[in-house]
Tab-separated table of C-alpha atoms and ligand atoms in Angstrom:
chain	number	residue	atom	x	y	z
A	616	MET	CA	114.900	114.522	98.947
A	617	GLU	CA	112.230	112.610	101.649
A	618	ASN	CA	111.928	109.687	103.321
A	619	ARG	CA	109.056	107.823	103.536
A	620	SER	CA	110.548	104.246	104.169
A	621	ASP	CA	107.966	101.297	105.899
A	622	ALA	CA	106.811	101.868	109.439
A	623	VAL	CA	106.880	98.178	110.458
A	624	ASP	CA	110.259	96.994	108.731
A	625	GLY	CA	110.418	93.466	107.909
A	626	GLN	CA	107.020	92.297	108.580
A	627	ASP	CA	106.372	91.049	105.162
A	628	VAL	CA	109.718	89.155	105.492
A	629	ILE	CA	108.454	87.248	109.061
A	630	GLU	CA	105.057	86.728	106.731
A	631	GLY	CA	106.466	85.527	103.543
A	632	LEU	CA	109.312	83.507	105.414
A	633	SER	CA	106.642	81.952	107.453
A	634	SER	CA	104.341	80.823	104.670
A	635	GLN	CA	103.877	77.908	102.532
A	636	PRO	CA	105.687	77.486	100.100
A	637	LYS	CA	107.377	80.257	101.447
A	638	PHE	CA	107.920	84.068	99.434
A	639	LEU	CA	109.601	87.318	99.972
A	640	PRO	CA	108.610	90.537	97.885
A	641	PRO	CA	110.587	91.775	94.832
A	642	LYS	CA	111.750	94.922	96.659
A	643	TYR	CA	114.157	93.377	98.740
A	644	PHE	CA	116.218	93.345	95.688
A	645	TYR	CA	117.140	96.601	95.599
A	646	ASP	CA	119.918	97.174	97.706
A	647	GLN	CA	122.648	99.397	96.402
A	648	ARG	CA	124.108	96.344	94.920
A	649	GLY	CA	121.069	94.914	93.756
A	650	SER	CA	120.054	98.225	91.527
A	651	GLN	CA	123.641	97.912	89.897
A	652	LEU	CA	122.943	93.907	89.028
A	653	PHE	CA	119.111	95.474	87.555
A	654	ASP	CA	121.588	97.905	85.812
A	655	GLN	CA	123.821	95.103	84.396
A	656	ILE	CA	120.435	92.538	83.983
A	657	CYS	CA	119.481	95.671	81.615
A	658	GLU	CA	122.249	95.580	79.153
A	659	LEU	CA	122.519	91.577	78.807
A	660	PRO	CA	121.731	90.546	74.963
A	661	GLU	CA	118.856	88.212	76.454
A	662	TYR	CA	117.317	90.637	78.776
A	663	TYR	CA	115.098	92.219	76.023
A	664	PRO	CA	112.843	94.549	78.027
A	665	THR	CA	114.650	97.065	78.647
A	666	ARG	CA	116.377	97.435	75.141
A	667	THR	CA	112.768	97.137	73.322
A	668	GLU	CA	111.161	99.749	76.018
A	669	THR	CA	114.132	102.259	75.272
A	670	ALA	CA	113.682	101.959	72.162
A	671	ILE	CA	109.887	102.599	71.926
A	672	LEU	CA	110.137	105.585	74.010
A	673	LYS	CA	112.845	107.174	72.200
A	674	GLU	CA	110.432	106.792	69.190
A	675	PHE	CA	107.639	107.939	70.758
A	676	GLY	CA	108.687	110.372	73.298
A	677	GLY	CA	107.762	113.470	71.363
A	678	ALA	CA	104.192	112.097	70.876
A	679	ILE	CA	103.677	111.749	74.459
A	680	ALA	CA	104.929	115.014	75.146
A	681	GLN	CA	102.624	116.682	72.652
A	682	THR	CA	99.492	114.570	73.454
A	683	THR	CA	100.087	115.494	76.930
A	684	GLY	CA	101.334	119.185	76.963
A	685	PRO	CA	103.427	120.547	79.791
A	686	CYS	CA	103.275	118.216	82.834
A	687	GLU	CA	105.446	117.295	85.967
A	688	ILE	CA	106.907	113.549	85.329
A	689	VAL	CA	106.626	111.355	88.739
A	690	GLU	CA	108.045	107.940	87.922
A	691	LEU	CA	107.679	104.994	90.564
A	692	GLY	CA	110.610	102.761	90.435
A	693	SER	CA	113.373	105.295	89.226
A	694	GLY	CA	116.181	103.014	89.687
A	695	SER	CA	119.338	104.359	87.864
A	696	ALA	CA	116.485	106.745	85.637
A	697	THR	CA	118.186	106.038	82.591
A	698	LYS	CA	115.157	105.603	80.538
A	699	THR	CA	113.423	108.748	82.076
A	700	ARG	CA	116.328	110.572	79.806
A	701	PHE	CA	114.419	109.902	76.636
A	702	LEU	CA	111.158	111.238	78.191
A	703	LEU	CA	112.885	114.373	79.050
A	704	ASN	CA	114.695	114.875	76.076
A	705	ALA	CA	111.048	114.929	74.254
A	706	TYR	CA	109.631	116.969	76.841
A	707	GLN	CA	112.523	119.322	76.588
A	708	SER	CA	112.285	119.804	72.847
A	709	ALA	CA	108.835	120.207	72.899
A	710	GLY	CA	109.670	123.792	75.466
A	711	HIS	CA	108.059	122.165	78.087
A	712	PRO	CA	109.070	122.717	81.779
A	713	LEU	CA	110.870	119.891	83.134
A	714	ARG	CA	109.815	118.696	86.561
A	715	TYR	CA	110.529	115.467	88.219
A	716	LEU	CA	109.677	113.367	90.769
A	717	PRO	CA	111.166	110.160	90.999
A	718	ILE	CA	109.892	107.364	93.846
A	719	ASP	CA	112.710	104.621	94.684
A	720	VAL	CA	113.151	102.290	97.409
A	721	SER	CA	117.177	102.639	96.826
A	722	GLU	CA	118.779	105.568	98.376
A	723	THR	CA	121.893	105.152	96.598
A	724	ALA	CA	120.274	104.707	93.317
A	725	LEU	CA	117.639	108.105	94.046
A	726	VAL	CA	120.728	109.945	94.998
A	727	GLU	CA	123.047	109.250	92.548
A	728	SER	CA	120.542	109.531	89.386
A	729	SER	CA	119.255	113.093	90.554
A	730	LYS	CA	122.365	114.599	90.833
A	731	GLN	CA	123.300	113.491	87.333
A	732	LEU	CA	120.057	114.206	86.148
A	733	LEU	CA	120.377	118.068	87.941
A	734	LEU	CA	123.963	117.643	86.391
A	735	GLU	CA	122.338	117.170	82.471
A	736	TYR	CA	119.316	119.338	82.199
A	737	SER	CA	119.864	123.187	83.685
A	738	ALA	CA	115.927	123.648	83.829
A	739	LEU	CA	114.825	120.749	85.797
A	740	THR	CA	113.609	120.455	89.472
A	741	ILE	CA	113.194	117.291	91.596
A	742	HIS	CA	111.527	116.195	93.849
A	743	GLY	CA	112.556	112.741	95.096
A	744	LEU	CA	110.700	110.433	97.356
A	745	ILE	CA	112.972	107.738	98.721
A	746	SER	CA	109.040	105.141	99.771
A	747	THR	CA	107.648	102.076	98.570
A	748	TYR	CA	104.768	102.868	96.057
A	749	GLU	CA	101.834	102.993	98.261
A	750	PRO	CA	102.711	105.272	100.772
A	751	ALA	CA	104.299	107.952	97.994
A	752	LEU	CA	101.034	107.557	95.998
A	753	ALA	CA	99.175	108.301	98.933
A	754	LYS	CA	100.996	111.634	100.172
A	755	LEU	CA	101.893	113.202	96.677
A	756	PRO	CA	102.821	116.607	97.031
A	757	ALA	CA	100.665	119.490	94.759
A	758	ALA	CA	101.723	119.014	91.407
A	759	GLN	CA	103.209	122.593	90.104
A	760	LEU	CA	102.129	121.941	86.325
A	761	PRO	CA	98.859	122.096	85.124
A	762	ALA	CA	99.085	118.228	84.709
A	763	ARG	CA	100.924	115.465	85.973
A	764	MET	CA	102.129	111.854	84.654
A	765	ILE	CA	102.614	109.430	86.403
A	766	CYS	CA	104.777	106.891	84.819
A	767	PHE	CA	105.290	103.391	85.663
A	768	ILE	CA	107.559	101.761	83.101
A	769	GLY	CA	110.041	98.873	82.519
A	770	SER	CA	107.319	96.198	83.184
A	771	THR	CA	107.401	96.312	87.124
A	772	ILE	CA	103.746	96.012	87.373
A	773	GLY	CA	104.581	92.193	86.607
A	774	ASN	CA	105.543	92.117	89.657
A	775	LEU	CA	102.140	92.425	91.313
A	776	GLN	CA	99.830	89.152	92.412
A	777	PRO	CA	96.674	90.094	90.297
A	778	HIS	CA	95.021	91.214	93.829
A	779	GLU	CA	97.753	93.247	93.807
A	780	TYR	CA	97.530	94.372	90.416
A	781	SER	CA	93.781	95.595	90.397
A	782	ALA	CA	94.402	97.544	94.381
A	783	PHE	CA	97.431	98.951	92.282
A	784	LEU	CA	95.387	100.180	89.251
A	785	ASP	CA	92.572	101.795	91.929
A	786	ARG	CA	95.178	103.358	94.067
A	787	MET	CA	96.495	104.848	90.961
A	788	ALA	CA	93.525	105.917	89.764
A	789	ARG	CA	92.631	107.616	92.870
A	790	SER	CA	96.415	109.213	92.829
A	791	LEU	CA	95.370	111.509	89.337
A	792	ARG	CA	93.146	113.948	88.790
A	793	PRO	CA	91.034	113.723	86.061
A	794	LYS	CA	92.887	114.319	82.733
A	795	ASP	CA	96.240	113.536	84.344
A	796	TYR	CA	98.255	110.806	82.738
A	797	PHE	CA	99.589	106.842	83.634
A	798	LEU	CA	102.220	105.978	81.248
A	799	LEU	CA	102.694	102.034	81.751
A	800	GLY	CA	105.132	99.806	80.402
A	801	ILE	CA	103.902	96.436	80.294
A	802	ASP	CA	106.535	93.400	78.795
A	803	LEU	CA	104.407	91.309	76.789
A	804	GLN	CA	103.457	87.604	76.198
A	805	LYS	CA	105.977	85.816	73.617
A	806	GLU	CA	107.525	82.537	72.609
A	807	VAL	CA	108.690	80.320	76.119
A	808	SER	CA	112.246	80.384	74.703
A	809	VAL	CA	112.394	84.375	74.850
A	810	LEU	CA	111.114	84.677	78.069
A	811	GLU	CA	113.178	81.907	79.486
A	812	ALA	CA	116.669	83.082	78.142
A	813	ALA	CA	115.717	86.593	79.050
A	814	TYR	CA	115.922	85.385	83.226
A	815	ASN	CA	118.386	82.702	82.782
A	816	ASP	CA	121.688	84.583	81.490
A	817	SER	CA	124.638	82.678	80.370
A	818	ARG	CA	126.717	85.137	82.616
A	819	GLY	CA	124.608	84.331	85.706
A	820	ILE	CA	123.929	87.733	86.306
A	821	THR	CA	119.856	86.830	86.906
A	822	ALA	CA	121.260	84.119	89.476
A	823	ALA	CA	123.886	86.568	91.562
A	824	PHE	CA	120.939	89.608	91.099
A	825	ASN	CA	118.042	86.546	92.648
A	826	LEU	CA	120.734	85.208	95.981
A	827	ASN	CA	121.701	88.965	96.623
A	828	MET	CA	118.309	89.216	97.737
A	829	LEU	CA	119.847	86.715	100.635
A	830	ARG	CA	122.483	88.970	101.299
A	831	HIS	CA	120.512	91.975	101.262
A	832	LEU	CA	118.481	90.268	104.567
A	833	ASN	CA	121.677	89.152	106.359
A	834	TYR	CA	122.525	92.854	106.137
A	835	ARG	CA	119.319	94.500	107.346
A	836	PHE	CA	117.888	92.046	109.466
A	837	ASP	CA	121.272	90.448	110.638
A	838	GLY	CA	120.579	87.172	109.340
A	839	ASP	CA	122.815	84.031	108.168
A	840	PHE	CA	121.430	83.015	105.324
A	841	ASP	CA	124.818	81.506	103.419
A	842	VAL	CA	124.242	82.458	99.881
A	843	ASP	CA	126.087	79.089	98.339
A	844	CYS	CA	123.344	76.920	99.723
A	845	PHE	CA	120.963	78.283	97.423
A	846	ALA	CA	120.485	78.124	93.774
A	847	HIS	CA	118.771	80.279	90.854
A	848	VAL	CA	115.809	78.745	88.961
A	849	ALA	CA	113.565	80.942	86.799
A	850	CYS	CA	110.783	79.175	84.143
A	851	TYR	CA	107.276	80.721	82.892
A	852	ASN	CA	104.434	79.292	84.370
A	853	GLN	CA	102.328	79.208	80.732
A	854	GLU	CA	98.646	78.771	82.538
A	855	SER	CA	99.771	82.120	84.513
A	856	HIS	CA	101.636	83.754	82.162
A	857	GLN	CA	104.392	84.681	84.699
A	858	ILE	CA	108.049	83.607	84.905
A	859	GLU	CA	108.774	82.677	88.352
A	860	MET	CA	111.999	82.937	90.012
A	861	HIS	CA	113.120	80.523	93.213
A	862	LEU	CA	115.633	80.468	95.445
A	863	GLU	CA	116.278	76.574	95.820
A	864	SER	CA	117.553	75.415	98.886
A	865	LEU	CA	120.236	73.231	98.191
A	866	LYS	CA	120.049	70.955	101.504
A	867	ALA	CA	118.314	70.961	104.295
A	868	GLN	CA	118.921	73.992	106.558
A	869	THR	CA	118.230	76.297	109.340
A	870	VAL	CA	118.091	79.935	108.983
A	871	GLN	CA	118.045	82.726	111.766
A	872	LEU	CA	117.088	86.697	110.900
A	873	LYS	CA	117.848	87.574	114.764
A	874	ALA	CA	116.787	91.301	114.033
A	875	LEU	CA	113.462	89.818	113.252
A	876	GLY	CA	113.343	86.937	115.997
A	877	LEU	CA	112.986	84.553	113.086
A	878	THR	CA	114.122	80.991	112.232
A	879	VAL	CA	113.314	79.166	109.252
A	880	ARG	CA	113.803	76.127	108.329
A	881	PHE	CA	113.993	74.826	104.676
A	882	ALA	CA	114.080	71.026	103.186
A	883	SER	CA	116.528	70.061	101.099
A	884	GLY	CA	114.856	71.438	97.516
A	885	GLU	CA	112.654	73.555	98.893
A	886	ARG	CA	111.805	76.546	97.115
A	887	LEU	CA	111.089	80.306	97.619
A	888	LEU	CA	109.711	82.669	95.558
A	889	SER	CA	111.195	85.415	95.039
A	890	GLU	CA	109.576	86.933	92.173
A	891	ILE	CA	106.839	86.728	89.616
A	892	SER	CA	107.234	88.635	86.452
A	893	ARG	CA	104.200	88.645	84.441
A	894	LYS	CA	103.926	88.673	80.885
A	895	PHE	CA	100.448	90.523	79.587
A	896	ASP	CA	98.906	91.110	76.209
A	897	LEU	CA	97.046	94.234	74.946
A	898	GLU	CA	94.319	94.053	74.303
A	899	LYS	CA	93.127	92.565	77.677
A	900	THR	CA	95.088	95.037	79.437
A	901	ALA	CA	93.662	97.715	78.152
A	902	GLN	CA	90.615	96.379	78.690
A	903	THR	CA	91.267	96.432	81.933
A	904	LEU	CA	92.901	99.732	82.431
A	905	ALA	CA	89.385	101.562	81.027
A	906	ALA	CA	87.582	99.782	83.312
A	907	ARG	CA	89.525	101.151	86.223
A	908	HIS	CA	89.298	104.663	84.607
A	909	LEU	CA	92.323	105.080	83.267
A	910	PRO	CA	91.183	104.605	79.444
A	911	VAL	CA	94.216	104.108	76.978
A	912	VAL	CA	94.702	106.924	74.999
A	913	THR	CA	97.893	105.798	72.394
A	914	THR	CA	99.230	102.553	72.871
A	915	PHE	CA	102.742	102.407	71.618
A	916	THR	CA	104.704	99.376	70.817
A	917	ASP	CA	107.431	97.777	68.930
A	918	GLN	CA	107.888	95.742	65.597
A	919	ASN	CA	107.822	92.176	67.084
A	920	ARG	CA	105.231	93.444	69.871
A	921	TRP	CA	107.436	92.608	72.594
A	922	PHE	CA	107.196	95.335	74.757
A	923	GLY	CA	103.669	97.956	75.243
A	924	LEU	CA	103.790	101.194	76.394
A	925	LEU	CA	100.327	102.498	77.496
A	926	LEU	CA	99.413	106.230	77.356
A	927	CYS	CA	96.583	106.590	79.833
A	928	GLN	CA	94.042	109.198	80.579
A	929	ARG	CA	92.318	109.611	83.946
A	930	SER	CA	88.889	110.441	83.115
A	931	PRO	CA	86.701	111.946	85.062
A	932	ASP	CA	84.176	110.194	88.023
A	933	ARG	CA	80.714	109.722	87.434
A	934	CYS	CA	77.944	109.234	89.837
B	1484	AVJ	C1	112.145	94.897	87.210
B	1484	AVJ	C2	110.372	93.764	87.253
B	1484	AVJ	C3	110.833	94.271	85.158
B	1484	AVJ	O1	110.231	91.374	85.952
B	1484	AVJ	O2	112.061	91.252	84.452
B	1484	AVJ	C4	115.236	91.069	85.716
B	1484	AVJ	C5	113.041	92.470	87.269
B	1484	AVJ	N1	113.852	90.073	87.520
B	1484	AVJ	N2	115.254	89.887	85.814
B	1484	AVJ	C6	111.469	91.934	85.711
B	1484	AVJ	C7	114.089	91.368	87.176
B	1484	AVJ	C8	115.085	89.277	86.606
B	1484	AVJ	C9	112.269	92.696	86.537
B	1484	AVJ	N3	111.590	94.164	86.722
């Protein structure tokens, strides 16, 4: 297990909280409690993405393993690696060697899931990286199998702003050798009522997940956010095709993050953007990927076309 945390911790918090409107990077959701809350979200009746993607992986895992042949499985944002098991099962059934490189910012999630997987799969070897995506992709260890597949499933790519999305795909293309694979899971555009229900569940787990970001910042940067003085707000922006999740200040208040030397004022009703979750169009996404040296080999989806799983293969560079 390697730890490659960000060199300058909290710079992004200072930047986001000093901006107008304020924002925070979604990676701060995922401390131990946040990762657990996210696992609970995945079980909610309203939150269809995990269930839908899992069914796709279950149905088409064999087809993926057959297309790629023996390859290392790298996973960005592996979390509890619940869905990964369906891929590992498929590679195992195909008789392929099992090598897994999970990458996650949550050390506990990474250590716990790796321990569990090693118990479940006797032939598996794991090389875990505690890291954000960019530094991990820049320094992946040398491949030990003929091919490699980098998985970015769960529609986590939807958290990226359009400019970050383009930069990310370029980074991805540079990290892969020609013929290597990229498996991308994307949540697709659909009826607004379905989307908004998924981010406003009746049990309030998503609200707790959102508010937990403030608790995490308190712990990490010696802050004094009063979590009870903020509210969870999530709505779909139809023009930008994205869910926008906010933390709304319930009164005028001042918050300090001592470890960052930061004092932040909130007006009553002021909203801080904690996450965007973009919803994609299958065809457009395939075009974007092709234009970035990552043409789609196979598209997998469910009957409702609610979620898409795109298997891409790095094309050779042409001069
Ligand atoms: C893990 C980024 C895919 O955007 O749906 C779930 C996170 N936020 N509920 C998403 C999330 C609120 C999730 N991703």
